[in-house]
PDB file of C-alpha atoms and ligand atoms in Angstrom:
ATOM      1  CA  MET A   3      10.041  10.675 -12.901  1.00 43.00           C
ATOM      2  CA  ALA A   4      12.810   8.044 -13.558  1.00 59.00           C
ATOM      3  CA  HIS A   5      15.735   8.928 -11.949  1.00 83.00           C
ATOM      4  CA  ARG A   6      18.688   7.409 -10.662  1.00 94.00           C
ATOM      5  CA  PRO A   7      18.117   4.733  -7.617  1.00 97.00           C
ATOM      6  CA  TYR A   8      19.750   6.035  -4.523  1.00 98.00           C
ATOM      7  CA  ILE A   9      21.214   3.862  -2.417  1.00 98.00           C
ATOM      8  CA  VAL A  10      22.647   5.231   0.938  1.00 98.00           C
ATOM      9  CA  GLY A  11      24.595   3.719   3.494  1.00 98.00           C
ATOM     10  CA  ASN A  12      23.763   4.199   7.233  1.00 98.00           C
ATOM     11  CA  TRP A  13      26.430   3.812   8.923  1.00 98.00           C
ATOM     12  CA  LYS A  14      25.024   4.615  12.804  1.00 98.00           C
ATOM     13  CA  MET A  15      26.932   4.689  15.549  1.00 98.00           C
ATOM     14  CA  ASN A  16      29.576   2.464  13.439  1.00 97.00           C
ATOM     15  CA  GLY A  17      33.119   3.031  12.131  1.00 93.00           C
ATOM     16  CA  SER A  18      36.414   3.861  12.248  1.00 95.00           C
ATOM     17  CA  ARG A  19      39.140   5.381  10.643  1.00 95.00           C
ATOM     18  CA  THR A  20      40.306   1.056   9.276  1.00 95.00           C
ATOM     19  CA  MET A  21      36.654   1.408   8.136  1.00 95.00           C
ATOM     20  CA  LEU A  22      37.796   4.378   5.687  1.00 97.00           C
ATOM     21  CA  ALA A  23      39.072   1.352   3.548  1.00 97.00           C
ATOM     22  CA  GLU A  24      35.267  -0.171   2.797  1.00 98.00           C
ATOM     23  CA  ALA A  25      34.605   3.439   1.686  1.00 98.00           C
ATOM     24  CA  ARG A  26      37.050   3.662  -0.405  1.00 98.00           C
ATOM     25  CA  ALA A  27      36.531  -0.092  -1.776  1.00 98.00           C
ATOM     26  CA  ILE A  28      32.571   1.282  -2.420  1.00 98.00           C
ATOM     27  CA  ASP A  29      34.091   4.815  -4.221  1.00 98.00           C
ATOM     28  CA  ARG A  30      36.554   2.652  -6.289  1.00 97.00           C
ATOM     29  CA  ALA A  31      33.493   0.246  -7.029  1.00 97.00           C
ATOM     30  CA  ALA A  32      30.931   3.423  -7.623  1.00 96.00           C
ATOM     31  CA  LEU A  33      32.386   4.138 -10.983  1.00 94.00           C
ATOM     32  CA  ARG A  34      30.998   0.192 -13.111  1.00 95.00           C
ATOM     33  CA  TYR A  35      27.481   2.272 -11.322  1.00 96.00           C
ATOM     34  CA  PRO A  36      26.729   5.288 -12.788  1.00 95.00           C
ATOM     35  CA  ASP A  37      23.259   4.689 -13.208  1.00 95.00           C
ATOM     36  CA  VAL A  38      23.342   4.504  -9.437  1.00 97.00           C
ATOM     37  CA  GLN A  39      23.258   7.039  -7.161  1.00 97.00           C
ATOM     38  CA  ILE A  40      25.129   6.073  -3.945  1.00 98.00           C
ATOM     39  CA  ALA A  41      25.636   7.542  -0.553  1.00 98.00           C
ATOM     40  CA  LEU A  42      27.247   6.798   2.694  1.00 98.00           C
ATOM     41  CA  ALA A  43      26.432   8.467   6.460  1.00 98.00           C
ATOM     42  CA  PRO A  44      29.108   7.724   9.115  1.00 98.00           C
ATOM     43  CA  PRO A  45      28.783   9.595  12.128  1.00 98.00           C
ATOM     44  CA  PHE A  46      29.849  12.882  12.519  1.00 98.00           C
ATOM     45  CA  PRO A  47      33.830  12.338  13.510  1.00 97.00           C
ATOM     46  CA  PHE A  48      34.326  10.666  10.150  1.00 98.00           C
ATOM     47  CA  VAL A  49      32.176  12.767   7.390  1.00 98.00           C
ATOM     48  CA  GLY A  50      35.071  15.214   6.809  1.00 97.00           C
ATOM     49  CA  LEU A  51      37.388  12.093   6.613  1.00 97.00           C
ATOM     50  CA  LEU A  52      35.263  10.187   3.802  1.00 97.00           C
ATOM     51  CA  ARG A  53      34.374  12.993   1.920  1.00 97.00           C
ATOM     52  CA  GLU A  54      38.372  13.136   1.974  1.00 97.00           C
ATOM     53  CA  ALA A  55      38.832   9.799   0.831  1.00 97.00           C
ATOM     54  CA  VAL A  56      36.056   9.429  -1.764  1.00 98.00           C
ATOM     55  CA  ASN A  57      35.145  10.871  -5.261  1.00 97.00           C
ATOM     56  CA  ALA A  58      32.417   9.339  -6.765  1.00 97.00           C
ATOM     57  CA  ILE A  59      29.805   8.965  -3.937  1.00 98.00           C
ATOM     58  CA  GLY A  60      27.671  10.979  -1.705  1.00 98.00           C
ATOM     59  CA  ILE A  61      28.667  11.661   2.108  1.00 98.00           C
ATOM     60  CA  GLY A  62      26.753  12.923   4.934  1.00 98.00           C
ATOM     61  CA  GLY A  63      25.446  13.397   8.118  1.00 98.00           C
ATOM     62  CA  GLN A  64      22.957  11.003  10.297  1.00 98.00           C
ATOM     63  CA  ASP A  65      21.389  14.519  12.025  1.00 98.00           C
ATOM     64  CA  CYS A  66      21.727  18.265  12.425  1.00 98.00           C
ATOM     65  CA  HIS A  67      20.559  21.077  14.783  1.00 98.00           C
ATOM     66  CA  THR A  68      18.211  23.334  13.603  1.00 98.00           C
ATOM     67  CA  ALA A  69      19.845  26.406  14.370  1.00 98.00           C
ATOM     68  CA  ALA A  70      23.216  27.096  12.398  1.00 96.00           C
ATOM     69  CA  LYS A  71      25.570  27.915  15.549  1.00 97.00           C
ATOM     70  CA  GLY A  72      25.589  28.797  18.836  1.00 98.00           C
ATOM     71  CA  ALA A  73      25.040  27.256  22.795  1.00 98.00           C
ATOM     72  CA  HIS A  74      24.207  23.877  22.304  1.00 98.00           C
ATOM     73  CA  THR A  75      26.997  21.578  23.033  1.00 98.00           C
ATOM     74  CA  GLY A  76      27.468  18.793  21.827  1.00 96.00           C
ATOM     75  CA  ASP A  77      25.544  19.153  18.398  1.00 97.00           C
ATOM     76  CA  VAL A  78      26.369  19.604  15.194  1.00 98.00           C
ATOM     77  CA  SER A  79      24.894  22.528  12.600  1.00 98.00           C
ATOM     78  CA  ALA A  80      23.887  21.535   9.101  1.00 98.00           C
ATOM     79  CA  ALA A  81      25.670  24.592   8.260  1.00 98.00           C
ATOM     80  CA  MET A  82      28.912  22.451   9.573  1.00 98.00           C
ATOM     81  CA  LEU A  83      28.113  19.680   7.367  1.00 98.00           C
ATOM     82  CA  ALA A  84      27.931  21.320   4.580  1.00 98.00           C
ATOM     83  CA  ASP A  85      31.228  23.254   5.517  1.00 98.00           C
ATOM     84  CA  ILE A  86      33.115  20.189   5.719  1.00 98.00           C
ATOM     85  CA  GLY A  87      32.064  18.503   2.317  1.00 97.00           C
ATOM     86  CA  ALA A  88      28.720  16.792   2.864  1.00 98.00           C
ATOM     87  CA  ASP A  89      26.191  16.819   0.704  1.00 98.00           C
ATOM     88  CA  PHE A  90      23.278  15.691   2.713  1.00 98.00           C
ATOM     89  CA  VAL A  91      21.563  14.666   6.104  1.00 98.00           C
ATOM     90  CA  ILE A  92      19.484  12.290   7.193  1.00 98.00           C
ATOM     91  CA  LEU A  93      16.643  13.123   9.107  1.00 98.00           C
ATOM     92  CA  GLY A  94      14.100  11.662  11.513  1.00 98.00           C
ATOM     93  CA  HIS A  95      15.678   8.510  11.657  1.00 98.00           C
ATOM     94  CA  SER A  96      13.320   5.724  14.225  1.00 97.00           C
ATOM     95  CA  GLU A  97      16.473   5.762  16.358  1.00 97.00           C
ATOM     96  CA  ARG A  98      16.732   9.452  16.898  1.00 97.00           C
ATOM     97  CA  ARG A  99      12.763   9.716  17.134  1.00 97.00           C
ATOM     98  CA  ARG A 100      13.209   6.838  19.948  1.00 96.00           C
ATOM     99  CA  ASP A 101      16.237   8.054  21.634  1.00 96.00           C
ATOM    100  CA  HIS A 102      15.984  11.796  21.076  1.00 97.00           C
ATOM    101  CA  HIS A 103      12.374  12.241  21.326  1.00 97.00           C
ATOM    102  CA  GLU A 104      12.472  13.596  18.149  1.00 98.00           C
ATOM    103  CA  SER A 105       8.838  15.080  17.047  1.00 98.00           C
ATOM    104  CA  ASP A 106       7.407  15.081  13.231  1.00 98.00           C
ATOM    105  CA  SER A 107       7.666  19.018  14.071  1.00 98.00           C
ATOM    106  CA  LEU A 108      11.579  19.504  15.072  1.00 98.00           C
ATOM    107  CA  ILE A 109      12.358  17.130  12.055  1.00 98.00           C
ATOM    108  CA  ARG A 110      10.813  19.530   9.859  1.00 98.00           C
ATOM    109  CA  ALA A 111      12.862  22.453  11.455  1.00 98.00           C
ATOM    110  CA  LYS A 112      16.069  20.771  11.258  1.00 98.00           C
ATOM    111  CA  ALA A 113      14.960  19.951   7.247  1.00 98.00           C
ATOM    112  CA  ASP A 114      14.491  23.570   6.902  1.00 98.00           C
ATOM    113  CA  ALA A 115      17.772  24.684   8.436  1.00 98.00           C
ATOM    114  CA  ALA A 116      19.490  21.333   6.487  1.00 98.00           C
ATOM    115  CA  LEU A 117      17.911  23.132   2.891  1.00 98.00           C
ATOM    116  CA  ALA A 118      19.049  26.702   4.002  1.00 98.00           C
ATOM    117  CA  ALA A 119      22.566  25.056   4.373  1.00 98.00           C
ATOM    118  CA  GLY A 120      22.359  23.665   0.974  1.00 98.00           C
ATOM    119  CA  LEU A 121      22.183  20.247   1.716  1.00 98.00           C
ATOM    120  CA  GLY A 122      19.531  17.515   0.604  1.00 98.00           C
ATOM    121  CA  ILE A 123      17.670  15.815   3.413  1.00 98.00           C
ATOM    122  CA  ILE A 124      16.444  11.937   3.547  1.00 98.00           C
ATOM    123  CA  VAL A 125      12.894  12.326   5.715  1.00 98.00           C
ATOM    124  CA  CYS A 126      13.082   8.964   7.657  1.00 98.00           C
ATOM    125  CA  VAL A 127       9.504   7.444   8.039  1.00 98.00           C
ATOM    126  CA  GLY A 128       8.115   4.471   9.538  1.00 98.00           C
ATOM    127  CA  GLU A 129       5.233   2.411  11.753  1.00 97.00           C
ATOM    128  CA  THR A 130       6.145   0.425  14.861  1.00 96.00           C
ATOM    129  CA  LEU A 131       4.802  -3.105  14.872  1.00 95.00           C
ATOM    130  CA  HIS A 132       2.149  -2.277  17.367  1.00 96.00           C
ATOM    131  CA  GLU A 133       0.816   0.461  14.948  1.00 96.00           C
ATOM    132  CA  ARG A 134       1.402  -2.091  11.735  1.00 95.00           C
ATOM    133  CA  ASP A 135      -0.921  -4.898  13.896  1.00 94.00           C
ATOM    134  CA  ALA A 136      -3.681  -2.115  15.113  1.00 96.00           C
ATOM    135  CA  GLY A 137      -3.750  -1.097  11.467  1.00 96.00           C
ATOM    136  CA  GLN A 138      -2.623   2.087  11.215  1.00 97.00           C
ATOM    137  CA  ALA A 139       0.375   1.964   9.213  1.00 97.00           C
ATOM    138  CA  GLU A 140      -0.994   4.030   6.119  1.00 98.00           C
ATOM    139  CA  ALA A 141      -2.301   6.848   8.702  1.00 98.00           C
ATOM    140  CA  VAL A 142       0.849   6.942  11.275  1.00 98.00           C
ATOM    141  CA  VAL A 143       3.343   7.177   7.927  1.00 98.00           C
ATOM    142  CA  SER A 144       0.918   9.813   6.064  1.00 98.00           C
ATOM    143  CA  ALA A 145       0.891  11.897   9.355  1.00 98.00           C
ATOM    144  CA  GLN A 146       4.814  12.024   9.886  1.00 98.00           C
ATOM    145  CA  VAL A 147       4.919  12.894   5.945  1.00 98.00           C
ATOM    146  CA  ASP A 148       2.622  15.688   6.084  1.00 98.00           C
ATOM    147  CA  GLY A 149       4.415  16.955   9.745  1.00 98.00           C
ATOM    148  CA  SER A 150       8.020  15.997   9.129  1.00 98.00           C
ATOM    149  CA  LEU A 151       8.573  16.972   5.672  1.00 98.00           C
ATOM    150  CA  PRO A 152       9.628  21.000   4.541  1.00 98.00           C
ATOM    151  CA  LEU A 153       7.159  23.132   3.064  1.00 97.00           C
ATOM    152  CA  GLY A 154       7.721  26.514   1.323  1.00 95.00           C
ATOM    153  CA  ASP A 155       9.894  27.325  -1.948  1.00 96.00           C
ATOM    154  CA  ALA A 156      12.909  26.111  -0.628  1.00 96.00           C
ATOM    155  CA  ALA A 157      11.428  22.380  -0.117  1.00 97.00           C
ATOM    156  CA  LEU A 158       9.730  23.032  -3.908  1.00 97.00           C
ATOM    157  CA  GLU A 159      13.011  23.624  -5.407  1.00 96.00           C
ATOM    158  CA  ALA A 160      15.070  20.629  -3.428  1.00 97.00           C
ATOM    159  CA  ALA A 161      12.319  18.472  -4.526  1.00 97.00           C
ATOM    160  CA  GLN A 162      12.544  20.139  -8.444  1.00 96.00           C
ATOM    161  CA  ALA A 163      16.444  19.389  -7.992  1.00 95.00           C
ATOM    162  CA  TYR A 164      16.279  15.379  -7.021  1.00 95.00           C
ATOM    163  CA  LYS A 165      17.832  16.797  -3.027  1.00 97.00           C
ATOM    164  CA  LEU A 166      14.790  15.654  -1.326  1.00 98.00           C
ATOM    165  CA  ALA A 167      14.005  11.988  -0.778  1.00 98.00           C
ATOM    166  CA  VAL A 168      11.836  10.026   2.252  1.00 98.00           C
ATOM    167  CA  ALA A 169      13.054   6.811   3.415  1.00 98.00           C
ATOM    168  CA  TYR A 170      10.073   4.558   4.319  1.00 98.00           C
ATOM    169  CA  GLU A 171      11.294   2.604   7.132  1.00 97.00           C
ATOM    170  CA  PRO A 172       9.140   0.173   9.182  1.00 97.00           C
ATOM    171  CA  VAL A 173      10.445   0.241  12.390  1.00 95.00           C
ATOM    172  CA  TRP A 174       9.789  -3.525  13.311  1.00 94.00           C
ATOM    173  CA  ALA A 175      12.253  -4.003  10.356  1.00 93.00           C
ATOM    174  CA  ILE A 176      15.204  -1.689  11.302  1.00 93.00           C
ATOM    175  CA  GLY A 177      18.263  -4.188  12.139  1.00 90.00           C
ATOM    176  CA  THR A 178      15.526  -7.096  13.124  1.00 92.00           C
ATOM    177  CA  GLY A 179      15.961  -9.040  10.035  1.00 90.00           C
ATOM    178  CA  ARG A 180      12.905  -8.500   8.954  1.00 92.00           C
ATOM    179  CA  VAL A 181      11.914  -7.763   5.740  1.00 90.00           C
ATOM    180  CA  ALA A 182       8.729  -6.198   4.757  1.00 91.00           C
ATOM    181  CA  ALA A 183       6.595  -7.956   1.978  1.00 94.00           C
ATOM    182  CA  VAL A 184       7.095  -6.516  -0.823  1.00 96.00           C
ATOM    183  CA  GLU A 185       2.987  -5.593  -1.357  1.00 96.00           C
ATOM    184  CA  ASP A 186       2.928  -3.679   1.961  1.00 96.00           C
ATOM    185  CA  VAL A 187       6.449  -2.116   0.822  1.00 97.00           C
ATOM    186  CA  VAL A 188       4.605  -1.186  -2.379  1.00 97.00           C
ATOM    187  CA  ALA A 189       1.419   0.015  -0.466  1.00 97.00           C
ATOM    188  CA  MET A 190       3.352   2.071   1.623  1.00 98.00           C
ATOM    189  CA  HIS A 191       5.371   4.134  -0.908  1.00 98.00           C
ATOM    190  CA  ALA A 192       1.960   4.549  -2.682  1.00 98.00           C
ATOM    191  CA  ALA A 193       0.715   6.291   0.670  1.00 98.00           C
ATOM    192  CA  VAL A 194       3.883   8.701   0.602  1.00 98.00           C
ATOM    193  CA  ARG A 195       3.560   9.106  -2.599  1.00 98.00           C
ATOM    194  CA  GLU A 196      -0.007  10.769  -2.310  1.00 98.00           C
ATOM    195  CA  ARG A 197       1.542  13.026   0.681  1.00 98.00           C
ATOM    196  CA  LEU A 198       3.944  14.014  -1.414  1.00 98.00           C
ATOM    197  CA  THR A 199       1.836  14.934  -4.146  1.00 97.00           C
ATOM    198  CA  ALA A 200      -0.328  16.695  -2.046  1.00 97.00           C
ATOM    199  CA  ALA A 201       2.634  18.801  -0.800  1.00 97.00           C
ATOM    200  CA  TYR A 202       4.242  19.087  -3.317  1.00 97.00           C
ATOM    201  CA  GLY A 203       2.519  18.695  -6.322  1.00 96.00           C
ATOM    202  CA  ASP A 204       3.912  17.527  -9.656  1.00 95.00           C
ATOM    203  CA  ALA A 205       7.334  18.566  -7.775  1.00 96.00           C
ATOM    204  CA  GLY A 206       6.319  15.567  -5.616  1.00 96.00           C
ATOM    205  CA  ALA A 207       6.742  13.127  -8.274  1.00 95.00           C
ATOM    206  CA  LYS A 208      10.690  13.893  -8.065  1.00 96.00           C
ATOM    207  CA  VAL A 209      10.721  13.043  -4.490  1.00 97.00           C
ATOM    208  CA  ARG A 210      12.777   9.073  -4.424  1.00 97.00           C
ATOM    209  CA  ILE A 211      11.171   7.291  -1.609  1.00 98.00           C
ATOM    210  CA  LEU A 212      13.338   4.605  -0.142  1.00 98.00           C
ATOM    211  CA  TYR A 213      12.968   1.516   1.343  1.00 98.00           C
ATOM    212  CA  GLY A 214      14.828   0.550   4.909  1.00 97.00           C
ATOM    213  CA  GLY A 215      15.203  -2.223   6.909  1.00 96.00           C
ATOM    214  CA  SER A 216      17.059  -5.341   6.750  1.00 94.00           C
ATOM    215  CA  VAL A 217      18.343  -4.896   3.225  1.00 97.00           C
ATOM    216  CA  ASN A 218      20.606  -7.202   1.812  1.00 97.00           C
ATOM    217  CA  ALA A 219      22.342  -8.751  -1.235  1.00 97.00           C
ATOM    218  CA  GLU A 220      19.766 -11.490  -0.806  1.00 96.00           C
ATOM    219  CA  ASN A 221      16.605  -9.305  -0.610  1.00 96.00           C
ATOM    220  CA  ALA A 222      17.345  -6.056  -2.137  1.00 97.00           C
ATOM    221  CA  ALA A 223      16.935  -7.134  -5.773  1.00 97.00           C
ATOM    222  CA  GLY A 224      13.010  -7.866  -4.899  1.00 96.00           C
ATOM    223  CA  LEU A 225      12.650  -4.869  -2.702  1.00 97.00           C
ATOM    224  CA  LEU A 226      14.110  -2.560  -5.275  1.00 97.00           C
ATOM    225  CA  ALA A 227      12.544  -3.741  -8.368  1.00 96.00           C
ATOM    226  CA  ALA A 228       9.121  -3.305  -6.668  1.00 96.00           C
ATOM    227  CA  GLN A 229       6.523  -0.473  -7.697  1.00 96.00           C
ATOM    228  CA  GLY A 230       7.590   3.247  -6.640  1.00 97.00           C
ATOM    229  CA  VAL A 231      10.368   2.323  -4.829  1.00 97.00           C
ATOM    230  CA  GLY A 232      13.409   4.505  -5.802  1.00 97.00           C
ATOM    231  CA  GLY A 233      16.220   3.253  -3.818  1.00 98.00           C
ATOM    232  CA  ALA A 234      17.189   1.796  -0.343  1.00 98.00           C
ATOM    233  CA  LEU A 235      18.559   3.137   2.887  1.00 98.00           C
ATOM    234  CA  VAL A 236      20.816   0.549   4.290  1.00 98.00           C
ATOM    235  CA  GLY A 237      22.004   0.106   7.908  1.00 97.00           C
ATOM    236  CA  GLY A 238      23.953  -2.991   9.329  1.00 97.00           C
ATOM    237  CA  ALA A 239      24.821  -4.099   5.057  1.00 98.00           C
ATOM    238  CA  SER A 240      26.470  -0.894   4.768  1.00 98.00           C
ATOM    239  CA  LEU A 241      29.342  -1.421   7.014  1.00 98.00           C
ATOM    240  CA  THR A 242      31.662  -3.320   4.193  1.00 98.00           C
ATOM    241  CA  ALA A 243      31.798  -3.392   0.763  1.00 98.00           C
ATOM    242  CA  ASP A 244      31.210  -6.846   0.230  1.00 98.00           C
ATOM    243  CA  ALA A 245      27.513  -6.452   1.479  1.00 98.00           C
ATOM    244  CA  PHE A 246      26.730  -3.203   0.324  1.00 98.00           C
ATOM    245  CA  LEU A 247      28.123  -3.887  -3.188  1.00 98.00           C
ATOM    246  CA  PRO A 248      25.690  -6.323  -4.170  1.00 98.00           C
ATOM    247  CA  ILE A 249      22.953  -4.089  -2.838  1.00 98.00           C
ATOM    248  CA  VAL A 250      24.335  -1.507  -5.087  1.00 98.00           C
ATOM    249  CA  ALA A 251      24.739  -3.749  -8.363  1.00 97.00           C
ATOM    250  CA  ALA A 252      20.992  -4.875  -7.691  1.00 97.00           C
ATOM    251  CA  ALA A 253      19.813  -1.143  -8.215  1.00 97.00           C
ATOM    252  CA  GLY A 254      21.825  -0.932 -11.184  1.00 90.00           C
ATOM    253  CA  GLN A 255      20.200  -4.091 -12.698  1.00 80.00           C
ATOM    254  CA  GLY A 256      16.803  -2.626 -11.878  1.00 53.00           C
ATOM    255  CA  GLU A 257      17.192   0.558 -13.841  1.00 43.00           C
ATOM    256  CA  GLY A 258      18.411  -1.550 -17.116  1.00 36.00           C
TER     257      GLY A 258
HETATM  258  C1  PEP B  13      18.389   1.806   9.057  1.00 84.11           C
HETATM  259  O1  PEP B  13      19.819   1.853   9.756  1.00 84.11           O
HETATM  260  O2  PEP B  13      18.358   2.474   8.267  1.00 84.11           O
HETATM  261  C2  PEP B  13      17.974   0.872   8.610  1.00 84.11           C
HETATM  262  C3  PEP B  13      17.585   0.166   7.856  1.00 84.11           C
HETATM  263  O3  PEP B  13      19.125  -0.391   9.211  1.00 84.11           O
HETATM  264  P1  PEP B  13      19.010  -1.919   9.215  1.00 84.11           P
HETATM  265  O4  PEP B  13      19.540  -1.888   7.540  1.00 84.11           O
HETATM  266  O5  PEP B  13      20.453  -2.776   9.430  1.00 84.11           O
HETATM  267  O6  PEP B  13      17.754  -3.043   9.200  1.00 84.11           O
END
């Protein structure tokens, strides 16, 4: 089941044309890490620009609509992302679940649309601090996996092709500087893996489970070496090459 670790930078609502230089620097350095799959997800206005600026790394969106086109002012479809050269899309990030009240069933519909457009997907799940303190972390995250991940033949094919990933991101660890304990990460990833096997059978082993939540140069090696961790979804530390590349390097070491 081993596959290249997947290190994905989520720029959230940050970015500018000036930041293309950071993407180019990450892209150049990527050649030194052929055993790591590297990608960046900038805001929509920069997806096409980044696509044209880089060669070695993947580029993705941070959301898509369920429909391919139509009367949905302000939204962007998966087909449009694919048309401008995106490789994948992040879906169900906790900031979208919170800010836009996205439900598991909506995220699944977006995932179906993304797969239909030929995109890879990264579906985000994670518990709040309240849920963790109440001892509900595994139940909450398992229910999110059961409810948000796509099902059916297209999903199985995507899993087989390593185009399906899950990001376990405890909400309380995102952008806070608080990182989940390695043993909790291992336990949560095992719980996610169990649900993936239930959904996809053997192909569930091919779905990479990324950890996300305040990953940085200091903690990346420990997290990426943990059992069941197939990569990282990185927010704040993906905004500069200097902050992001040590995380990529840590993933490369884990492979060796
Ligand atoms: C994220 O945006 O998914 C994330 C994990 O952010 P940060 O690394 O800043 O916590």
